[in-house]
Amino acid sequence: MTVPTWITLSRLLGVPLLLYGLHEPTPEARWFCVAIFLIAAGTDWLDGYLARKLNQVTDLGKFLDPLVDKLLVLAPLLSLIELGQVPAWGVFLILGRELAIAGWRVNPAMTGGTITGANIWGKLKTVSQILAIALLIAPLPAIWSTPSLIAFWVAVGLTWVSGAIYLWPQQSQSVS
């Protein structure tokens, strides 16, 4: 296994820490969770950079990276539902898109047997999700409630836009 793949797998360590810290969060626990989340999210950039720089891009890495990203994003979002900060149906929209794209990516009939990496819209989606989740986890003053929710809904919108853009050229290729 390559160094970038190990870094991808290390990102999983943040998931139980986030779930534990957000179970009954104090302001200190929330700041700890923001730090853990941002460090874990930062490794997403690092593993991709190293994979390209060291010429270690692998199908395993292309498969694991988005899967781990989904777990890292969905874990705090599920906690935020429980805390009453985001509506479940908004998180369901993100989950539905993520499952659809994951299923599409691993289906050889749809992809021609190759696993494709994320496009620029997928990267924008990921950045918007990271920003929204960090804002929602942080114990910010009440004046930040509306901007945090706006960031969440922007992330939901970009999640769907990136999914549609990802599927559209794939759909036309599989029909031909």
Coordinates of N, CA and C in Angstrom, one line a residue:
M1 N 0.9 -1.2 0.0 CA 0.0 0.0 0.0 C 0.9 1.2 0.0
T2 N 0.5 2.3 -0.7 CA 1.3 3.5 -0.9 C 1.1 4.4 0.3
V3 N 2.0 5.4 0.4 CA 1.9 6.4 1.5 C 0.6 7.2 1.3
P4 N 0.3 7.6 0.1 CA -1.0 8.4 0.0 C -2.2 7.5 0.5
T5 N -2.2 6.3 0.2 CA -3.3 5.4 0.6 C -3.4 5.3 2.2
W6 N -2.2 5.2 2.8 CA -2.2 5.2 4.3 C -2.7 6.5 4.8
I7 N -2.3 7.6 4.2 CA -2.8 8.9 4.7 C -4.4 8.9 4.5
T8 N -4.9 8.4 3.4 CA -6.3 8.4 3.2 C -7.0 7.6 4.4
L9 N -6.4 6.4 4.7 CA -7.0 5.6 5.7 C -6.8 6.2 7.1
S10 N -5.8 7.0 7.3 CA -5.6 7.7 8.6 C -6.8 8.7 8.9
R11 N -7.3 9.2 7.8 CA -8.5 10.1 7.9 C -9.6 9.5 8.6
L12 N -9.8 8.2 8.5 CA -10.8 7.5 9.2 C -10.8 7.6 10.7
L13 N -9.6 7.8 11.2 CA -9.4 8.0 12.7 C -10.2 9.2 13.2
G14 N -10.4 10.2 12.4 CA -11.2 11.3 12.8 C -12.6 11.0 13.1
V15 N -13.2 10.0 12.4 CA -14.6 9.8 12.4 C -15.1 9.4 13.9
P16 N -14.5 8.4 14.5 CA -15.0 8.2 15.9 C -14.7 9.3 16.9
L17 N -13.7 10.0 16.7 CA -13.4 11.2 17.5 C -14.5 12.3 17.4
L18 N -14.9 12.5 16.1 CA -16.0 13.5 15.9 C -17.3 13.0 16.5
L19 N -17.6 11.8 16.3 CA -18.9 11.2 16.8 C -18.9 11.3 18.4
Y20 N -17.8 11.0 19.0 CA -17.7 11.0 20.4 C -17.8 12.5 20.9
G21 N -17.0 13.4 20.3 CA -17.0 14.8 20.7 C -18.3 15.5 20.5
L22 N -19.1 15.1 19.5 CA -20.3 15.7 19.3 C -21.5 15.0 19.9
H23 N -21.3 14.0 20.7 CA -22.4 13.3 21.3 C -23.1 14.2 22.3
E24 N -22.4 14.8 23.2 CA -22.9 15.8 24.1 C -21.9 16.9 24.2
P25 N -21.9 17.7 23.2 CA -20.7 18.6 23.1 C -20.7 19.8 24.0
T26 N -19.6 20.1 24.6 CA -19.3 21.3 25.3 C -18.6 22.3 24.3
P27 N -18.5 23.5 24.6 CA -17.8 24.4 23.6 C -16.3 23.9 23.4
E28 N -15.7 23.4 24.4 CA -14.3 22.9 24.3 C -14.3 21.7 23.3
A29 N -15.3 20.8 23.5 CA -15.4 19.6 22.7 C -15.6 20.0 21.2
R30 N -16.5 21.0 21.0 CA -16.8 21.4 19.7 C -15.5 22.0 19.0
W31 N -14.7 22.8 19.7 CA -13.5 23.3 19.1 C -12.5 22.2 18.8
F32 N -12.4 21.2 19.7 CA -11.6 20.0 19.5 C -12.1 19.3 18.2
C33 N -13.4 19.2 18.0 CA -14.0 18.5 16.8 C -13.7 19.3 15.6
V34 N -13.7 20.6 15.7 CA -13.4 21.5 14.5 C -11.9 21.2 14.1
A35 N -11.0 21.2 15.1 CA -9.6 20.9 14.8 C -9.4 19.6 14.2
I36 N -10.0 18.5 14.8 CA -9.9 17.2 14.2 C -10.5 17.1 12.8
F37 N -11.6 17.7 12.6 CA -12.3 17.7 11.3 C -11.4 18.4 10.2
L38 N -10.9 19.6 10.6 CA -10.0 20.3 9.6 C -8.7 19.6 9.3
I39 N -8.1 19.0 10.3 CA -6.9 18.2 10.1 C -7.2 17.0 9.2
A40 N -8.2 16.3 9.5 CA -8.6 15.2 8.7 C -8.9 15.6 7.3
A41 N -9.7 16.7 7.1 CA -10.0 17.2 5.8 C -8.8 17.6 5.0
G42 N -7.8 18.2 5.8 CA -6.5 18.6 5.1 C -5.8 17.4 4.6
T43 N -5.9 16.3 5.2 CA -5.2 15.1 4.7 C -5.8 14.7 3.3
D44 N -7.0 15.1 3.0 CA -7.6 14.8 1.7 C -6.7 15.5 0.6
W45 N -6.3 16.8 0.8 CA -5.5 17.4 -0.1 C -4.1 16.8 -0.1
L46 N -3.6 16.5 1.0 CA -2.2 15.9 1.1 C -2.1 14.6 0.4
D47 N -3.0 13.7 0.6 CA -2.9 12.4 0.0 C -3.0 12.5 -1.6
G48 N -3.8 13.4 -2.1 CA -3.9 13.6 -3.5 C -2.7 14.2 -4.1
Y49 N -2.1 15.2 -3.4 CA -0.9 15.9 -3.8 C 0.2 14.8 -3.9
L50 N 0.4 14.1 -2.8 CA 1.5 13.1 -2.7 C 1.3 12.0 -3.8
A51 N 0.1 11.6 -4.0 CA -0.2 10.5 -5.0 C 0.3 11.0 -6.4
R52 N 0.0 12.2 -6.7 CA 0.4 12.8 -8.0 C 1.9 13.0 -8.1
K53 N 2.4 13.7 -7.0 CA 3.8 14.0 -7.0 C 4.7 12.8 -7.0
L54 N 4.4 11.7 -6.2 CA 5.2 10.5 -6.2 C 4.8 9.5 -7.2
N55 N 3.9 9.9 -8.1 CA 3.4 9.0 -9.2 C 2.8 7.7 -8.5
Q56 N 2.0 7.9 -7.5 CA 1.4 6.7 -6.8 C -0.1 6.8 -6.8
V57 N -0.6 7.3 -7.9 CA -2.1 7.2 -8.1 C -2.5 5.8 -8.4
T58 N -3.4 5.2 -7.6 CA -3.8 3.9 -7.8 C -5.3 3.8 -7.8
D59 N -5.8 2.7 -8.4 CA -7.3 2.5 -8.4 C -7.8 2.4 -6.9
L60 N -7.0 1.7 -6.1 CA -7.4 1.6 -4.7 C -7.5 3.0 -4.0
G61 N -6.6 3.8 -4.3 CA -6.6 5.2 -3.8 C -7.8 6.0 -4.3
K62 N -8.1 5.8 -5.6 CA -9.2 6.5 -6.2 C -10.5 6.0 -5.7
F63 N -10.6 4.8 -5.3 CA -11.8 4.2 -4.7 C -11.9 4.6 -3.2
L64 N -10.8 4.5 -2.4 CA -10.9 4.8 -1.0 C -11.1 6.3 -0.7
D65 N -10.4 7.1 -1.4 CA -10.4 8.5 -1.1 C -11.8 9.1 -1.0
P66 N -12.7 8.9 -2.1 CA -14.0 9.5 -1.9 C -14.9 8.8 -0.9
L67 N -14.6 7.5 -0.7 CA -15.3 6.7 0.4 C -15.1 7.3 1.7
V68 N -13.8 7.5 2.0 CA -13.4 8.0 3.3 C -13.9 9.4 3.5
D69 N -13.9 10.2 2.4 CA -14.4 11.6 2.4 C -15.9 11.6 2.8
K70 N -16.6 10.6 2.3 CA -18.0 10.5 2.6 C -18.3 10.2 4.0
L71 N -17.5 9.3 4.6 CA -17.6 9.0 6.0 C -17.3 10.2 6.9
L72 N -16.2 10.9 6.5 CA -15.8 12.1 7.3 C -16.8 13.2 7.2
V73 N -17.5 13.3 6.1 CA -18.5 14.4 6.0 C -19.8 13.9 6.7
L74 N -20.2 12.7 6.4 CA -21.5 12.3 7.0 C -21.6 12.1 8.5
A75 N -20.5 11.7 9.1 CA -20.4 11.5 10.5 C -20.8 12.7 11.3
P76 N -20.2 13.9 11.0 CA -20.6 15.1 11.8 C -21.9 15.6 11.3
L77 N -22.3 15.4 10.1 CA -23.7 15.8 9.7 C -24.8 15.1 10.4
L78 N -24.5 13.8 10.6 CA -25.5 13.0 11.4 C -25.6 13.5 12.8
S79 N -24.4 13.8 13.4 CA -24.4 14.4 14.7 C -25.1 15.7 14.8
L80 N -25.0 16.5 13.7 CA -25.6 17.8 13.7 C -27.1 17.7 13.6
I81 N -27.6 16.6 12.9 CA -29.1 16.4 12.9 C -29.5 16.1 14.3
E82 N -28.8 15.2 15.0 CA -29.2 14.9 16.4 C -29.2 16.1 17.3
L83 N -28.3 17.1 17.0 CA -28.2 18.3 17.8 C -29.2 19.4 17.4
G84 N -30.0 19.1 16.3 CA -31.0 20.0 15.9 C -30.5 21.2 15.1
Q85 N -29.2 21.0 14.6 CA -28.7 22.2 13.8 C -28.9 22.2 12.3
V86 N -29.2 21.0 11.8 CA -29.5 20.9 10.4 C -30.6 19.9 10.2
P87 N -31.5 20.1 9.2 CA -32.6 19.2 8.9 C -32.1 17.9 8.3
A88 N -32.8 16.8 8.7 CA -32.4 15.5 8.3 C -32.6 15.4 6.7
W89 N -33.6 16.1 6.2 CA -33.8 15.9 4.7 C -32.7 16.6 4.0
G90 N -32.0 17.6 4.5 CA -30.9 18.2 3.8 C -29.7 17.3 3.8
V91 N -29.5 16.6 4.9 CA -28.4 15.6 5.0 C -28.7 14.4 4.1
F92 N -30.0 14.1 4.0 CA -30.4 13.0 3.1 C -30.1 13.3 1.7
L93 N -30.3 14.6 1.3 CA -30.0 15.0 -0.1 C -28.5 14.7 -0.4
I94 N -27.6 15.1 0.6 CA -26.2 14.8 0.4 C -25.9 13.3 0.4
L95 N -26.5 12.6 1.3 CA -26.3 11.2 1.4 C -26.8 10.5 0.1
G96 N -27.9 10.8 -0.4 CA -28.5 10.2 -1.6 C -27.5 10.4 -2.8
R97 N -27.0 11.7 -2.9 CA -26.1 11.9 -4.1 C -24.8 11.1 -3.9
E98 N -24.3 11.1 -2.7 CA -23.0 10.4 -2.4 C -23.2 8.9 -2.7
L99 N -24.3 8.3 -2.3 CA -24.5 6.9 -2.6 C -24.6 6.6 -4.1
A100 N -25.4 7.5 -4.7 CA -25.6 7.3 -6.2 C -24.3 7.4 -6.9
I101 N -23.4 8.4 -6.6 CA -22.2 8.5 -7.3 C -21.2 7.4 -7.0
A102 N -21.2 6.9 -5.7 CA -20.4 5.8 -5.3 C -20.8 4.6 -6.0
G103 N -22.1 4.3 -6.1 CA -22.6 3.2 -6.9 C -22.2 3.2 -8.3
W104 N -22.3 4.4 -8.9 CA -22.0 4.6 -10.3 C -20.5 4.3 -10.6
R105 N -19.7 4.9 -9.7 CA -18.2 4.7 -9.8 C -17.8 3.3 -9.8
V106 N -18.4 2.4 -9.0 CA -17.9 1.0 -8.9 C -18.6 0.1 -9.9
N107 N -19.6 0.6 -10.7 CA -20.3 -0.3 -11.6 C -19.6 -0.3 -12.9
P108 N -18.9 -1.4 -13.3 CA -18.2 -1.5 -14.5 C -19.0 -1.2 -15.8
A109 N -20.3 -1.5 -15.7 CA -21.1 -1.2 -16.9 C -21.3 0.3 -17.1
M110 N -21.2 1.1 -16.1 CA -21.4 2.5 -16.2 C -20.1 3.2 -16.5
T111 N -19.0 2.7 -16.0 CA -17.7 3.4 -16.1 C -16.7 2.8 -17.1
G112 N -17.1 1.7 -17.7 CA -16.2 1.1 -18.6 C -15.1 0.3 -17.9
G113 N -15.2 0.1 -16.7 CA -14.2 -0.7 -15.9 C -13.1 0.2 -15.3
T114 N -13.2 1.5 -15.5 CA -12.2 2.4 -14.9 C -12.9 3.2 -13.8
I115 N -12.1 3.5 -12.8 CA -12.5 4.4 -11.7 C -12.0 5.8 -12.0
T116 N -12.9 6.7 -12.1 CA -12.5 8.1 -12.4 C -12.4 8.9 -11.1
G117 N -11.4 9.8 -11.1 CA -11.2 10.7 -10.0 C -12.3 11.8 -10.0
A118 N -12.2 12.7 -9.0 CA -13.1 13.8 -8.8 C -12.8 14.9 -9.9
N119 N -13.8 15.5 -10.4 CA -13.6 16.7 -11.3 C -13.6 17.9 -10.4
I120 N -13.5 19.1 -11.0 CA -13.4 20.4 -10.3 C -14.7 20.6 -9.5
W121 N -15.8 20.1 -10.0 CA -17.1 20.3 -9.3 C -17.1 19.5 -8.0
G122 N -16.6 18.3 -8.1 CA -16.5 17.4 -6.9 C -15.6 18.0 -5.9
K123 N -14.5 18.7 -6.3 CA -13.6 19.4 -5.4 C -14.3 20.6 -4.8
L124 N -15.1 21.3 -5.6 CA -15.8 22.5 -5.0 C -16.8 22.0 -4.0
K125 N -17.5 20.9 -4.3 CA -18.5 20.3 -3.4 C -17.8 20.0 -2.1
T126 N -16.6 19.3 -2.1 CA -15.9 18.9 -0.9 C -15.5 20.1 -0.1
V127 N -15.0 21.2 -0.7 CA -14.6 22.4 0.0 C -15.8 23.0 0.7
S128 N -16.9 23.1 -0.1 CA -18.1 23.7 0.5 C -18.7 22.9 1.7
Q129 N -18.6 21.6 1.6 CA -19.0 20.8 2.7 C -18.1 20.9 3.9
I130 N -16.8 21.0 3.7 CA -15.8 21.2 4.8 C -16.1 22.5 5.5
L131 N -16.3 23.6 4.7 CA -16.6 24.9 5.3 C -17.8 24.9 6.1
A132 N -18.9 24.4 5.5 CA -20.2 24.3 6.2 C -20.1 23.5 7.5
I133 N -19.5 22.4 7.4 CA -19.4 21.5 8.6 C -18.6 22.2 9.7
A134 N -17.5 22.8 9.3 CA -16.6 23.5 10.3 C -17.4 24.6 11.0
L135 N -18.1 25.4 10.2 CA -18.9 26.5 10.8 C -20.0 25.9 11.7
L136 N -20.7 24.8 11.3 CA -21.8 24.3 12.1 C -21.3 23.6 13.4
I137 N -20.1 23.0 13.4 CA -19.5 22.4 14.6 C -19.0 23.4 15.5
A138 N -18.4 24.5 15.0 CA -17.8 25.5 15.9 C -18.8 26.1 16.8
P139 N -18.5 26.4 18.1 CA -19.4 27.0 19.0 C -19.4 28.5 18.8
L140 N -19.9 29.0 17.7 CA -19.8 30.4 17.3 C -21.0 31.2 18.0
P141 N -20.9 32.5 18.1 CA -22.0 33.3 18.6 C -23.2 33.1 17.7
A142 N -24.4 33.4 18.2 CA -25.7 33.2 17.6 C -25.8 33.9 16.2
I143 N -25.0 35.0 16.1 CA -25.1 35.8 14.8 C -24.5 34.9 13.6
W144 N -23.8 33.9 13.9 CA -23.3 33.0 12.9 C -24.2 31.9 12.5
S145 N -25.4 31.8 13.1 CA -26.3 30.7 12.8 C -26.8 30.8 11.4
T146 N -27.2 31.9 10.9 CA -27.7 32.1 9.5 C -26.6 31.8 8.5
P147 N -25.4 32.5 8.6 CA -24.3 32.2 7.7 C -23.9 30.7 7.6
S148 N -24.0 30.1 8.8 CA -23.6 28.6 8.9 C -24.7 27.8 8.1
L149 N -25.9 28.1 8.3 CA -27.0 27.4 7.5 C -26.9 27.7 6.0
I150 N -26.6 28.9 5.7 CA -26.5 29.3 4.3 C -25.3 28.4 3.7
A151 N -24.2 28.3 4.4 CA -23.1 27.5 3.9 C -23.5 26.1 3.8
F152 N -24.3 25.6 4.7 CA -24.8 24.2 4.6 C -25.7 24.0 3.3
W153 N -26.6 24.9 3.0 CA -27.4 24.8 1.9 C -26.7 25.0 0.6
V154 N -25.6 25.8 0.6 CA -24.8 26.0 -0.6 C -24.1 24.7 -0.8
A155 N -23.6 24.0 0.2 CA -23.0 22.7 0.1 C -23.9 21.7 -0.4
V156 N -25.2 21.7 0.0 CA -26.2 20.8 -0.5 C -26.4 21.0 -2.0
G157 N -26.5 22.3 -2.4 CA -26.7 22.6 -3.8 C -25.5 22.2 -4.7
L158 N -24.3 22.5 -4.2 CA -23.1 22.1 -5.0 C -22.9 20.6 -5.0
T159 N -23.4 19.9 -4.0 CA -23.4 18.4 -4.0 C -24.2 17.9 -5.1
W160 N -25.4 18.4 -5.3 CA -26.2 18.0 -6.4 C -25.7 18.4 -7.8
V161 N -25.3 19.6 -7.8 CA -24.7 20.1 -9.1 C -23.5 19.3 -9.6
S162 N -22.6 19.0 -8.6 CA -21.5 18.2 -9.0 C -21.9 16.8 -9.4
G163 N -22.9 16.2 -8.7 CA -23.4 14.9 -9.1 C -24.0 14.9 -10.5
A164 N -24.7 15.9 -10.8 CA -25.3 16.0 -12.1 C -24.3 16.1 -13.2
I165 N -23.3 17.0 -12.9 CA -22.2 17.2 -13.9 C -21.4 15.9 -14.0
Y166 N -21.2 15.2 -13.0 CA -20.4 13.9 -13.0 C -21.1 12.9 -13.8
L167 N -22.4 12.8 -13.6 CA -23.2 11.7 -14.3 C -23.5 12.1 -15.8
W168 N -23.7 13.3 -16.1 CA -24.2 13.7 -17.4 C -23.3 13.2 -18.6
P169 N -21.9 13.4 -18.5 CA -21.1 12.9 -19.6 C -21.0 11.4 -19.6
Q170 N -21.1 10.8 -18.4 CA -21.1 9.3 -18.2 C -22.3 8.7 -18.8
Q171 N -23.4 9.4 -18.6 CA -24.7 8.9 -19.1 C -24.7 8.8 -20.7
S172 N -24.2 9.9 -21.3 CA -24.2 10.0 -22.7 C -23.2 9.0 -23.3
Q173 N -22.1 8.7 -22.6 CA -21.1 7.7 -23.1 C -21.7 6.3 -23.0
S174 N -22.4 6.0 -21.9 CA -22.9 4.6 -21.7 C -24.1 4.3 -22.7
V175 N -24.8 5.4 -23.2 CA -25.9 5.2 -24.1 C -25.3 4.9 -25.5
S176 N -24.2 5.5 -25.9 CA -23.7 5.3 -27.2 C -23.2 3.9 -27.5

